[in-house]
Amino acid sequence: MLRLAFPLVSHLPPWKPPPIRPRPLPARRYAASATATISSSTTSSPPSPPSLPPLSPSSAYVHLPFCRKRCHYCDFPIVAIGSSSGTAPSRVEVADDPRIVDYVRLLLREVAVTRPVSDDGVPLETVFFGGGTPSLVPPLLVAAVLDALRGRFGLSACPEVSIEMDPGTFDAAKLRELVGVGVNRVSLGVQAFQENLLRSCGRAHGVEEVHEAVGIVTACEGLQNWSMDLISSLPNQTEEMWEESLRCTVDARPTHVSVYDLQIEQGTKFGQIHIHLFCAPHIHVLVQFGYTPGVFPLPSDTESANFYKIASKRLSEAGYNHYEISSYSKPGYGCKHNLTYWQNRPFYAFGLGSASYINGVRYSRPRRMKEYAEWVQKLEDGTWSHESRSSDMKDMAMDVVMLSLRTAWGLDLQSFSKSFGKSMALSLCNTFKPFVESGLIIAMDMERQALPHMDFGLDLQNEGDLGSKVAFIRLSDPDGFLLSNELISLAFGVISP
Amino acid sequence: MATATASRLAVLAPRPLAPSAGRRRHAPAPGGAPSRPRALSAAPRGRVLCLAAPASAAASTTDAGQDRLQKVPISNIRNFCIIAHIDHGKSTLADKLLELTGTVQKREMKEQFLDNMDLERERGITIKLQAARMRYVVNKEPYCLNLIDTPGHVDFSYEVSRSLAACEGALLVVDASQGVEAQTLANVYLALENNLEIIPVLNKIDLPGAEPDRVAQEIEEIIGLDCSDAIRCSAKEGIGITEILDALVTKIPPPKDTSKDPLRALIFDSYYDPYRGVIAYFRVIDGSIKKGDKICFMANGKEYVADEIGVLSPNQMQVDELYAGEVGYLSASIRSVADARVGDTITHYSKKAAAALPGYSEATPMVFCGLFPIDADQFEELREALEKLQLNDAALKFEPESSSAMGFGFRCGFLGLLHMEIVQERLEREYNLNLIITAPSVVYRVNCADGETVECSNPSLLPEPGKRRSIEEPYVKIEMLTPKDYIGPIMELAQDRRGEFKEMIFITESRAKIIYELPLAEMVGDFFDQLKSRSKGYASMEYSLVGYRESQLVKLDIQINAEPVEALSTIVHRDKAYSVGRALTQKLKELIPRQMFKVPIQACIGTKVIASEALSAIRKDVLSKCYGGDITRKKKLLKKQAEGKKRMKAIGRVDVPQEAFMAVLKLEKEVL
């Protein structure tokens, strides 16, 4: 039973993730076809940080892009397959949708042609089926992908295998099947508990399906670990509605909660489009589609910041750790797969538009099906080679900062200083000093205990042993997290002046 | 009126810019003379190599233009200019005169031949002047008509006075559908002062709204000119042009024959030609000048050899000799227009005239502003561009200035607002510079406690309050002509601008002349625009400096998060400080992006806060979604954000975008 094998890691902060360290520069070519050529720029690389043995990825992301329809806020690479009946979505109708079958074939080809980074047999610890709506994909096909991954890279004894599921796209049997083939973590895309909100953001399900889905997930034998995904700051969302959603979430007792703040993306239905019509020399008509952040019907900045704070408060009260800007978990149930991202560790990725990070190179696959298919073909033919965008020290430092500061563990100053130089670490700290004083940033000691801000100043004065007392800095919860972009972009300014 | 004009010139007495250590390369040559900005490449010049024919020779040559080079007896020379308000048709009339006399063939006629610069064409104004020699035959008697074009704008009134001094007569062109305007009036008075014969011309009689009788009456009433035989014409339609040419011949007196006297030639214009050096346009008042003569400029005593002399017809045509009464040009490898200043007298080195011609005056900048390149890398380019413009424009002054908010730039001095605008526009247009232009300011005189008087055109350099006893500011007398319907709004405007009412005269039943005295600082903003908009475009104005007066002036400082922002400091009247302070702080609050902390924005006089706004802290700036591990987009956004911060100017801990400065400076122009 996978359930029993699942590692119940200890409580935060005692549960220490490995330190976030910069990835060494690509030492070898992208692990793809055997004939791919080595890019010349990989050999003449800038001084690399203290070299660590190149880590072999132990995570894999698999993109399953199919959705019934595109949600109004979504700009992911997806394929909308519609619902044939137009009534309640059937759970079987898509099973033999040729588009899904064809796509999974393509996926399997990509997996087959992707070479493991190292031969020492580091197996996969996490697999994440994201989408899209992966729950639309028949479990057999999911199993086929898992089998392929296992065959190619190996699966550890107790891997975390997550799948994103949307209410209304699965029944108990389907979930059981998925669990049966090895899925042990579900990320349930609930988003809201209000009918009108779900409708206005174009979700393909209603509140009834939400409750039904929660019932199926909680009742599913062999599934202990599941996440409830919510979106805050939806159009017309009020504080009461948000409180209600959080209450329902806590009541459903998921092990994990993801709270995403609505991002208005260009090109989405919510995205902003202005059309200026010149009717006459002096008559301008401004036609505006879509929403502007902070402007009705979207909650104002103040309301939306408040939603964030409420979530942090309510979920903490209910025993969840706010371990990353938008992630909460019951002790020991942090998403191991996502931690790979935050810890700047390598990962494989497969499928349309997915992004991998292998040998220090981040690569995003084509977002269009046709181009993706052609890309897979080239990969097989050995005619594709990754143009090595040699990420320099600055870029690596930025990655480390932006990823680690998203987490509650924060940035490891000593390791940062070792990798990128003491002077950069110092100027970063100097830039952050006023924010340590104002409480947006928290200095922590080796044990990740918060330190009074004076200690931070003292440590800074004493340049010689930066990090002697202050070992980590993190953004405070919720105020620092809420201004993460500002703070991180400040750090970027320090890294790349 | 003559006295008013005289006093204007008197107040324009030479006054060097505030001393500055950083002026090494830009110190104007002693007494830089005003000259108009001029296009670097002038109109194509004819190089007709031809010995001047004897004065008695008949007009028989067939070569185009050759006949115009032929000498006529001095009694057959007529030197004249055209006085007109903008849009009253001066350039069109000039074109028609050139065309009818065959000076310019119809096919080579560009519309408004005399306006060479794009800017002039676009604005319909003449910034610089040119001259044209025409040949006109009446009763088989050839006459030589020299048209000396004048710049129309008050900024260049000195130049106007010098070109008027080169003439014996003037055509007063008035739009028959509009009437006399303030600027026209000022220039007519200047012409009368120079004893010019004035021929009134009522233009645009073809327009349906033309009322030549009323306008003729207006001219008689306002100026006191006999309009009984005013010429009615339509330059556009070619009506009345011959009458004008005949009137020039019959009414304007010929120049005095003083060709035996020592040489005195009046420079009425000069421009810089990148290949030949300065080209000076002059009128020979006494004596004669030959090619190859060793000449001397009397104001600065510099000597040159006249390498080339010629006439303008309207292209340059070389001749060997020019006599008293004639108009021409010379080139003598002069390196900057400052050495051949308008108003200066040319004489012979070996046979110097006893005295220079009267009326010479130096350029005195009246209006100042800071010019900063938006892109700091363009600083050197800006310096080069200003240096190039200065070769051609002795009135343009500049010195380096640096500001914490805007970096390195120049503080520039101009004759007036139009001059300022023209220079700014040429820098942007011809030199491709993107500039931030600070609010224009005037030169204040600060009487210090120690008895010293300091001139200050830069608010940030104003002596400390404790060190100053009083501040004086320049005042102007402003004359506005307006249809009576707009008297109210115009008086309100003048009153708003701290104007002191002097006089109102109904010049006709329906039009009034309103005279105010007000601080120049109140005029450098949008006064003219306001005047136009409040009178639906009908009012016109003219101003002249009347001197310095003590005022209750204070320095208004802006503080962002308790940090003073030097670039936004202004000098304002005490009574206006509150409203200006409020407007500025409000605008800044609008334009400064919210920061991670609350930012107070204050306007202060000394340590006293007179207006205050608070920019609340950002509530939220977070990217939450993790795109399946694709951090590249997030990173891109954050990098962009970091870049955005870099483009801003840090005022203490606050990042202020350049646009905020620009908008506030623009606002200062409006509210001050």
JSON list of N, CA and C in Angstrom, two decimals, chain A residues 75-76 260-261 263 265 301-302 304 325-326 341 347 362 364 395 398-399 402 406 435 481-487 489 492 496, chain B residues 594 596-597 618-635 638-639 641-643 645-646 653 655:
[
{"chain": "A", "resi": 75, "resn": "ASP", "atom": "N", "xyz": [-4.22, 31.21, -18.68]},
{"chain": "A", "resi": 75, "resn": "ASP", "atom": "CA", "xyz": [-3.42, 31.37, -19.90]},
{"chain": "A", "resi": 75, "resn": "ASP", "atom": "C", "xyz": [-2.39, 30.26, -20.00]},
{"chain": "A", "resi": 76, "resn": "PHE", "atom": "N", "xyz": [-2.74, 29.11, -19.45]},
{"chain": "A", "resi": 76, "resn": "PHE", "atom": "CA", "xyz": [-1.85, 27.95, -19.55]},
{"chain": "A", "resi": 76, "resn": "PHE", "atom": "C", "xyz": [-1.99, 27.33, -20.93]},
{"chain": "A", "resi": 260, "resn": "TYR", "atom": "N", "xyz": [-4.24, 30.74, -4.37]},
{"chain": "A", "resi": 260, "resn": "TYR", "atom": "CA", "xyz": [-3.67, 31.58, -5.42]},
{"chain": "A", "resi": 260, "resn": "TYR", "atom": "C", "xyz": [-4.42, 32.88, -5.49]},
{"chain": "A", "resi": 261, "resn": "ASP", "atom": "N", "xyz": [-3.66, 33.94, -5.57]},
{"chain": "A", "resi": 261, "resn": "ASP", "atom": "CA", "xyz": [-4.26, 35.25, -5.74]},
{"chain": "A", "resi": 261, "resn": "ASP", "atom": "C", "xyz": [-4.47, 35.42, -7.24]},
{"chain": "A", "resi": 263, "resn": "GLN", "atom": "N", "xyz": [-4.49, 36.32, -10.84]},
{"chain": "A", "resi": 263, "resn": "GLN", "atom": "CA", "xyz": [-3.57, 37.12, -11.64]},
{"chain": "A", "resi": 263, "resn": "GLN", "atom": "C", "xyz": [-4.30, 37.40, -12.95]},
{"chain": "A", "resi": 265, "resn": "GLU", "atom": "N", "xyz": [-4.15, 37.97, -16.52]},
{"chain": "A", "resi": 265, "resn": "GLU", "atom": "CA", "xyz": [-3.15, 37.79, -17.57]},
{"chain": "A", "resi": 265, "resn": "GLU", "atom": "C", "xyz": [-3.68, 38.32, -18.89]},
{"chain": "A", "resi": 301, "resn": "ASP", "atom": "N", "xyz": [-7.15, 46.65, -4.07]},
{"chain": "A", "resi": 301, "resn": "ASP", "atom": "CA", "xyz": [-5.88, 46.16, -3.54]},
{"chain": "A", "resi": 301, "resn": "ASP", "atom": "C", "xyz": [-5.96, 45.90, -2.05]},
{"chain": "A", "resi": 302, "resn": "THR", "atom": "N", "xyz": [-6.64, 46.81, -1.38]},
{"chain": "A", "resi": 302, "resn": "THR", "atom": "CA", "xyz": [-6.75, 46.67, 0.08]},
{"chain": "A", "resi": 302, "resn": "THR", "atom": "C", "xyz": [-7.55, 45.42, 0.43]},
{"chain": "A", "resi": 304, "resn": "SER", "atom": "N", "xyz": [-8.05, 42.83, -1.45]},
{"chain": "A", "resi": 304, "resn": "SER", "atom": "CA", "xyz": [-7.37, 41.65, -1.91]},
{"chain": "A", "resi": 304, "resn": "SER", "atom": "C", "xyz": [-6.20, 41.30, -0.99]},
{"chain": "A", "resi": 325, "resn": "ILE", "atom": "N", "xyz": [4.63, 31.13, -0.26]},
{"chain": "A", "resi": 325, "resn": "ILE", "atom": "CA", "xyz": [3.71, 32.24, -0.52]},
{"chain": "A", "resi": 325, "resn": "ILE", "atom": "C", "xyz": [2.27, 31.81, -0.71]},
{"chain": "A", "resi": 326, "resn": "SER", "atom": "N", "xyz": [2.05, 30.77, -1.51]},
{"chain": "A", "resi": 326, "resn": "SER", "atom": "CA", "xyz": [0.66, 30.38, -1.75]},
{"chain": "A", "resi": 326, "resn": "SER", "atom": "C", "xyz": [0.35, 28.96, -1.29]},
{"chain": "A", "resi": 341, "resn": "TYR", "atom": "N", "xyz": [10.94, 22.84, -6.91]},
{"chain": "A", "resi": 341, "resn": "TYR", "atom": "CA", "xyz": [11.04, 24.14, -7.58]},
{"chain": "A", "resi": 341, "resn": "TYR", "atom": "C", "xyz": [11.65, 25.18, -6.66]},
{"chain": "A", "resi": 347, "resn": "PHE", "atom": "N", "xyz": [14.59, 19.23, -12.37]},
{"chain": "A", "resi": 347, "resn": "PHE", "atom": "CA", "xyz": [13.43, 18.36, -12.57]},
{"chain": "A", "resi": 347, "resn": "PHE", "atom": "C", "xyz": [13.23, 18.14, -14.06]},
{"chain": "A", "resi": 362, "resn": "ARG", "atom": "N", "xyz": [17.10, 25.72, -18.09]},
{"chain": "A", "resi": 362, "resn": "ARG", "atom": "CA", "xyz": [15.64, 25.70, -18.07]},
{"chain": "A", "resi": 362, "resn": "ARG", "atom": "C", "xyz": [15.15, 25.74, -19.50]},
{"chain": "A", "resi": 364, "resn": "SER", "atom": "N", "xyz": [11.55, 25.57, -21.87]},
{"chain": "A", "resi": 364, "resn": "SER", "atom": "CA", "xyz": [10.09, 25.48, -22.01]},
{"chain": "A", "resi": 364, "resn": "SER", "atom": "C", "xyz": [9.75, 24.93, -23.37]},
{"chain": "A", "resi": 395, "resn": "ASP", "atom": "N", "xyz": [22.17, 35.45, -12.99]},
{"chain": "A", "resi": 395, "resn": "ASP", "atom": "CA", "xyz": [20.90, 34.77, -13.16]},
{"chain": "A", "resi": 395, "resn": "ASP", "atom": "C", "xyz": [20.69, 33.70, -12.11]},
{"chain": "A", "resi": 398, "resn": "MET", "atom": "N", "xyz": [19.79, 35.29, -8.91]},
{"chain": "A", "resi": 398, "resn": "MET", "atom": "CA", "xyz": [18.40, 35.73, -8.92]},
{"chain": "A", "resi": 398, "resn": "MET", "atom": "C", "xyz": [17.46, 34.56, -8.68]},
{"chain": "A", "resi": 399, "resn": "ASP", "atom": "N", "xyz": [17.76, 33.44, -9.34]},
{"chain": "A", "resi": 399, "resn": "ASP", "atom": "CA", "xyz": [16.93, 32.26, -9.14]},
{"chain": "A", "resi": 399, "resn": "ASP", "atom": "C", "xyz": [16.89, 31.88, -7.67]},
{"chain": "A", "resi": 402, "resn": "MET", "atom": "N", "xyz": [14.86, 34.54, -5.69]},
{"chain": "A", "resi": 402, "resn": "MET", "atom": "CA", "xyz": [13.41, 34.59, -5.93]},
{"chain": "A", "resi": 402, "resn": "MET", "atom": "C", "xyz": [12.72, 33.31, -5.47]},
{"chain": "A", "resi": 406, "resn": "ARG", "atom": "N", "xyz": [10.44, 32.82, -1.49]},
{"chain": "A", "resi": 406, "resn": "ARG", "atom": "CA", "xyz": [9.02, 32.45, -1.53]},
{"chain": "A", "resi": 406, "resn": "ARG", "atom": "C", "xyz": [8.66, 31.54, -0.36]},
{"chain": "A", "resi": 435, "resn": "PHE", "atom": "N", "xyz": [13.88, 47.04, 5.64]},
{"chain": "A", "resi": 435, "resn": "PHE", "atom": "CA", "xyz": [12.69, 46.19, 5.66]},
{"chain": "A", "resi": 435, "resn": "PHE", "atom": "C", "xyz": [12.75, 45.16, 6.77]},
{"chain": "A", "resi": 481, "resn": "PHE", "atom": "N", "xyz": [5.33, 38.47, 2.56]},
{"chain": "A", "resi": 481, "resn": "PHE", "atom": "CA", "xyz": [4.88, 37.67, 1.43]},
{"chain": "A", "resi": 481, "resn": "PHE", "atom": "C", "xyz": [4.05, 38.52, 0.46]},
{"chain": "A", "resi": 482, "resn": "LEU", "atom": "N", "xyz": [3.20, 39.37, 1.06]},
{"chain": "A", "resi": 482, "resn": "LEU", "atom": "CA", "xyz": [2.31, 40.19, 0.25]},
{"chain": "A", "resi": 482, "resn": "LEU", "atom": "C", "xyz": [3.08, 41.16, -0.65]},
{"chain": "A", "resi": 483, "resn": "LEU", "atom": "N", "xyz": [4.27, 41.53, -0.23]},
{"chain": "A", "resi": 483, "resn": "LEU", "atom": "CA", "xyz": [5.07, 42.46, -1.03]},
{"chain": "A", "resi": 483, "resn": "LEU", "atom": "C", "xyz": [6.27, 41.75, -1.65]},
{"chain": "A", "resi": 484, "resn": "SER", "atom": "N", "xyz": [6.12, 40.45, -1.86]},
{"chain": "A", "resi": 484, "resn": "SER", "atom": "CA", "xyz": [7.28, 39.69, -2.32]},
{"chain": "A", "resi": 484, "resn": "SER", "atom": "C", "xyz": [7.86, 40.22, -3.63]},
{"chain": "A", "resi": 485, "resn": "ASN", "atom": "N", "xyz": [7.01, 40.62, -4.54]},
{"chain": "A", "resi": 485, "resn": "ASN", "atom": "CA", "xyz": [7.54, 41.11, -5.82]},
{"chain": "A", "resi": 485, "resn": "ASN", "atom": "C", "xyz": [8.44, 42.32, -5.61]},
{"chain": "A", "resi": 486, "resn": "GLU", "atom": "N", "xyz": [7.97, 43.22, -4.78]},
{"chain": "A", "resi": 486, "resn": "GLU", "atom": "CA", "xyz": [8.73, 44.44, -4.51]},
{"chain": "A", "resi": 486, "resn": "GLU", "atom": "C", "xyz": [10.08, 44.08, -3.91]},
{"chain": "A", "resi": 487, "resn": "LEU", "atom": "N", "xyz": [10.03, 43.22, -2.91]},
{"chain": "A", "resi": 487, "resn": "LEU", "atom": "CA", "xyz": [11.25, 42.89, -2.19]},
{"chain": "A", "resi": 487, "resn": "LEU", "atom": "C", "xyz": [12.22, 42.10, -3.06]},
{"chain": "A", "resi": 489, "resn": "SER", "atom": "N", "xyz": [12.30, 42.08, -6.34]},
{"chain": "A", "resi": 489, "resn": "SER", "atom": "CA", "xyz": [12.85, 42.89, -7.44]},
{"chain": "A", "resi": 489, "resn": "SER", "atom": "C", "xyz": [13.90, 43.87, -6.91]},
{"chain": "A", "resi": 492, "resn": "PHE", "atom": "N", "xyz": [16.90, 41.85, -6.98]},
{"chain": "A", "resi": 492, "resn": "PHE", "atom": "CA", "xyz": [17.37, 41.74, -8.37]},
{"chain": "A", "resi": 492, "resn": "PHE", "atom": "C", "xyz": [18.22, 42.96, -8.72]},
{"chain": "A", "resi": 496, "resn": "SER", "atom": "N", "xyz": [21.91, 42.58, -10.07]},
{"chain": "A", "resi": 496, "resn": "SER", "atom": "CA", "xyz": [22.25, 43.06, -11.41]},
{"chain": "A", "resi": 496, "resn": "SER", "atom": "C", "xyz": [22.03, 44.57, -11.46]},
{"chain": "B", "resi": 594, "resn": "ARG", "atom": "N", "xyz": [3.21, 53.79, -5.46]},
{"chain": "B", "resi": 594, "resn": "ARG", "atom": "CA", "xyz": [3.23, 53.54, -4.02]},
{"chain": "B", "resi": 594, "resn": "ARG", "atom": "C", "xyz": [4.45, 52.70, -3.67]},
{"chain": "B", "resi": 596, "resn": "MET", "atom": "N", "xyz": [6.74, 50.59, -0.42]},
{"chain": "B", "resi": 596, "resn": "MET", "atom": "CA", "xyz": [6.43, 49.60, 0.60]},
{"chain": "B", "resi": 596, "resn": "MET", "atom": "C", "xyz": [6.19, 50.25, 1.96]},
{"chain": "B", "resi": 597, "resn": "PHE", "atom": "N", "xyz": [6.23, 51.58, 1.97]},
{"chain": "B", "resi": 597, "resn": "PHE", "atom": "CA", "xyz": [6.00, 52.29, 3.22]},
{"chain": "B", "resi": 597, "resn": "PHE", "atom": "C", "xyz": [5.24, 53.56, 2.87]},
{"chain": "B", "resi": 618, "resn": "ILE", "atom": "N", "xyz": [2.05, 50.33, -0.49]},
{"chain": "B", "resi": 618, "resn": "ILE", "atom": "CA", "xyz": [1.46, 49.28, -1.34]},
{"chain": "B", "resi": 618, "resn": "ILE", "atom": "C", "xyz": [0.86, 48.24, -0.43]},
{"chain": "B", "resi": 619, "resn": "ARG", "atom": "N", "xyz": [-0.26, 47.73, -0.82]},
{"chain": "B", "resi": 619, "resn": "ARG", "atom": "CA", "xyz": [-0.92, 46.69, -0.03]},
{"chain": "B", "resi": 619, "resn": "ARG", "atom": "C", "xyz": [-0.39, 45.33, -0.41]},
{"chain": "B", "resi": 620, "resn": "LYS", "atom": "N", "xyz": [-0.21, 45.17, -1.71]},
{"chain": "B", "resi": 620, "resn": "LYS", "atom": "CA", "xyz": [0.01, 43.81, -2.17]},
{"chain": "B", "resi": 620, "resn": "LYS", "atom": "C", "xyz": [0.74, 43.83, -3.50]},
{"chain": "B", "resi": 621, "resn": "ASP", "atom": "N", "xyz": [1.75, 43.03, -3.60]},
{"chain": "B", "resi": 621, "resn": "ASP", "atom": "CA", "xyz": [2.41, 42.86, -4.89]},
{"chain": "B", "resi": 621, "resn": "ASP", "atom": "C", "xyz": [3.03, 41.49, -4.87]},
{"chain": "B", "resi": 622, "resn": "VAL", "atom": "N", "xyz": [2.23, 40.54, -5.28]},
{"chain": "B", "resi": 622, "resn": "VAL", "atom": "CA", "xyz": [2.67, 39.16, -5.12]},
{"chain": "B", "resi": 622, "resn": "VAL", "atom": "C", "xyz": [2.24, 38.34, -6.33]},
{"chain": "B", "resi": 623, "resn": "LEU", "atom": "N", "xyz": [3.12, 37.47, -6.76]},
{"chain": "B", "resi": 623, "resn": "LEU", "atom": "CA", "xyz": [2.77, 36.54, -7.83]},
{"chain": "B", "resi": 623, "resn": "LEU", "atom": "C", "xyz": [2.63, 35.19, -7.18]},
{"chain": "B", "resi": 624, "resn": "SER", "atom": "N", "xyz": [1.45, 34.62, -7.24]},
{"chain": "B", "resi": 624, "resn": "SER", "atom": "CA", "xyz": [1.31, 33.42, -6.45]},
{"chain": "B", "resi": 624, "resn": "SER", "atom": "C", "xyz": [1.44, 32.13, -7.25]},
{"chain": "B", "resi": 625, "resn": "LYS", "atom": "N", "xyz": [0.89, 32.13, -8.45]},
{"chain": "B", "resi": 625, "resn": "LYS", "atom": "CA", "xyz": [0.79, 30.84, -9.12]},
{"chain": "B", "resi": 625, "resn": "LYS", "atom": "C", "xyz": [2.15, 30.33, -9.57]},
{"chain": "B", "resi": 626, "resn": "CYS", "atom": "N", "xyz": [2.32, 29.08, -9.38]},
{"chain": "B", "resi": 626, "resn": "CYS", "atom": "CA", "xyz": [3.54, 28.44, -9.84]},
{"chain": "B", "resi": 626, "resn": "CYS", "atom": "C", "xyz": [3.19, 27.68, -11.11]},
{"chain": "B", "resi": 627, "resn": "TYR", "atom": "N", "xyz": [3.74, 28.12, -12.23]},
{"chain": "B", "resi": 627, "resn": "TYR", "atom": "CA", "xyz": [3.34, 27.54, -13.50]},
{"chain": "B", "resi": 627, "resn": "TYR", "atom": "C", "xyz": [4.05, 26.22, -13.75]},
{"chain": "B", "resi": 628, "resn": "GLY", "atom": "N", "xyz": [3.66, 25.22, -13.01]},
{"chain": "B", "resi": 628, "resn": "GLY", "atom": "CA", "xyz": [4.27, 23.91, -13.24]},
{"chain": "B", "resi": 628, "resn": "GLY", "atom": "C", "xyz": [5.78, 23.99, -13.21]},
{"chain": "B", "resi": 629, "resn": "GLY", "atom": "N", "xyz": [6.29, 24.81, -12.32]},
{"chain": "B", "resi": 629, "resn": "GLY", "atom": "CA", "xyz": [7.75, 24.90, -12.20]},
{"chain": "B", "resi": 629, "resn": "GLY", "atom": "C", "xyz": [8.38, 25.84, -13.19]},
{"chain": "B", "resi": 630, "resn": "ASP", "atom": "N", "xyz": [7.55, 26.43, -14.06]},
{"chain": "B", "resi": 630, "resn": "ASP", "atom": "CA", "xyz": [8.11, 27.37, -15.03]},
{"chain": "B", "resi": 630, "resn": "ASP", "atom": "C", "xyz": [8.30, 28.73, -14.35]},
{"chain": "B", "resi": 631, "resn": "ILE", "atom": "N", "xyz": [9.54, 28.93, -13.89]},
{"chain": "B", "resi": 631, "resn": "ILE", "atom": "CA", "xyz": [9.78, 30.18, -13.16]},
{"chain": "B", "resi": 631, "resn": "ILE", "atom": "C", "xyz": [10.22, 31.29, -14.09]},
{"chain": "B", "resi": 632, "resn": "THR", "atom": "N", "xyz": [10.38, 30.97, -15.37]},
{"chain": "B", "resi": 632, "resn": "THR", "atom": "CA", "xyz": [10.97, 31.98, -16.26]},
{"chain": "B", "resi": 632, "resn": "THR", "atom": "C", "xyz": [10.08, 33.21, -16.39]},
{"chain": "B", "resi": 633, "resn": "ARG", "atom": "N", "xyz": [8.78, 32.96, -16.44]},
{"chain": "B", "resi": 633, "resn": "ARG", "atom": "CA", "xyz": [7.87, 34.11, -16.60]},
{"chain": "B", "resi": 633, "resn": "ARG", "atom": "C", "xyz": [7.91, 35.01, -15.38]},
{"chain": "B", "resi": 634, "resn": "LYS", "atom": "N", "xyz": [7.89, 34.34, -14.24]},
{"chain": "B", "resi": 634, "resn": "LYS", "atom": "CA", "xyz": [7.93, 35.09, -12.99]},
{"chain": "B", "resi": 634, "resn": "LYS", "atom": "C", "xyz": [9.20, 35.92, -12.92]},
{"chain": "B", "resi": 635, "resn": "LYS", "atom": "N", "xyz": [10.28, 35.27, -13.32]},
{"chain": "B", "resi": 635, "resn": "LYS", "atom": "CA", "xyz": [11.56, 35.93, -13.23]},
{"chain": "B", "resi": 635, "resn": "LYS", "atom": "C", "xyz": [11.60, 37.11, -14.19]},
{"chain": "B", "resi": 638, "resn": "LEU", "atom": "N", "xyz": [9.75, 39.92, -12.62]},
{"chain": "B", "resi": 638, "resn": "LEU", "atom": "CA", "xyz": [10.51, 40.53, -11.53]},
{"chain": "B", "resi": 638, "resn": "LEU", "atom": "C", "xyz": [11.69, 41.33, -12.06]},
{"chain": "B", "resi": 639, "resn": "LYS", "atom": "N", "xyz": [12.30, 40.82, -13.11]},
{"chain": "B", "resi": 639, "resn": "LYS", "atom": "CA", "xyz": [13.42, 41.55, -13.72]},
{"chain": "B", "resi": 639, "resn": "LYS", "atom": "C", "xyz": [12.92, 42.87, -14.28]},
{"chain": "B", "resi": 641, "resn": "GLN", "atom": "N", "xyz": [10.41, 44.49, -13.28]},
{"chain": "B", "resi": 641, "resn": "GLN", "atom": "CA", "xyz": [10.13, 45.37, -12.14]},
{"chain": "B", "resi": 641, "resn": "GLN", "atom": "C", "xyz": [11.42, 46.00, -11.62]},
{"chain": "B", "resi": 642, "resn": "ALA", "atom": "N", "xyz": [12.47, 45.17, -11.57]},
{"chain": "B", "resi": 642, "resn": "ALA", "atom": "CA", "xyz": [13.76, 45.69, -11.11]},
{"chain": "B", "resi": 642, "resn": "ALA", "atom": "C", "xyz": [14.30, 46.74, -12.07]},
{"chain": "B", "resi": 643, "resn": "GLU", "atom": "N", "xyz": [14.10, 46.49, -13.38]},
{"chain": "B", "resi": 643, "resn": "GLU", "atom": "CA", "xyz": [14.54, 47.47, -14.38]},
{"chain": "B", "resi": 643, "resn": "GLU", "atom": "C", "xyz": [13.78, 48.78, -14.20]},
{"chain": "B", "resi": 645, "resn": "LYS", "atom": "N", "xyz": [12.57, 49.96, -11.55]},
{"chain": "B", "resi": 645, "resn": "LYS", "atom": "CA", "xyz": [13.11, 50.69, -10.39]},
{"chain": "B", "resi": 645, "resn": "LYS", "atom": "C", "xyz": [14.39, 51.42, -10.77]},
{"chain": "B", "resi": 646, "resn": "LYS", "atom": "N", "xyz": [15.17, 50.78, -11.62]},
{"chain": "B", "resi": 646, "resn": "LYS", "atom": "CA", "xyz": [16.44, 51.41, -12.01]},
{"chain": "B", "resi": 646, "resn": "LYS", "atom": "C", "xyz": [16.20, 52.69, -12.78]},
{"chain": "B", "resi": 653, "resn": "ARG", "atom": "N", "xyz": [14.74, 56.95, -0.03]},
{"chain": "B", "resi": 653, "resn": "ARG", "atom": "CA", "xyz": [14.35, 55.56, -0.26]},
{"chain": "B", "resi": 653, "resn": "ARG", "atom": "C", "xyz": [13.22, 55.44, -1.26]},
{"chain": "B", "resi": 655, "resn": "ASP", "atom": "N", "xyz": [11.45, 55.67, -4.87]},
{"chain": "B", "resi": 655, "resn": "ASP", "atom": "CA", "xyz": [11.73, 55.65, -6.29]},
{"chain": "B", "resi": 655, "resn": "ASP", "atom": "C", "xyz": [10.73, 56.53, -7.01]}
]
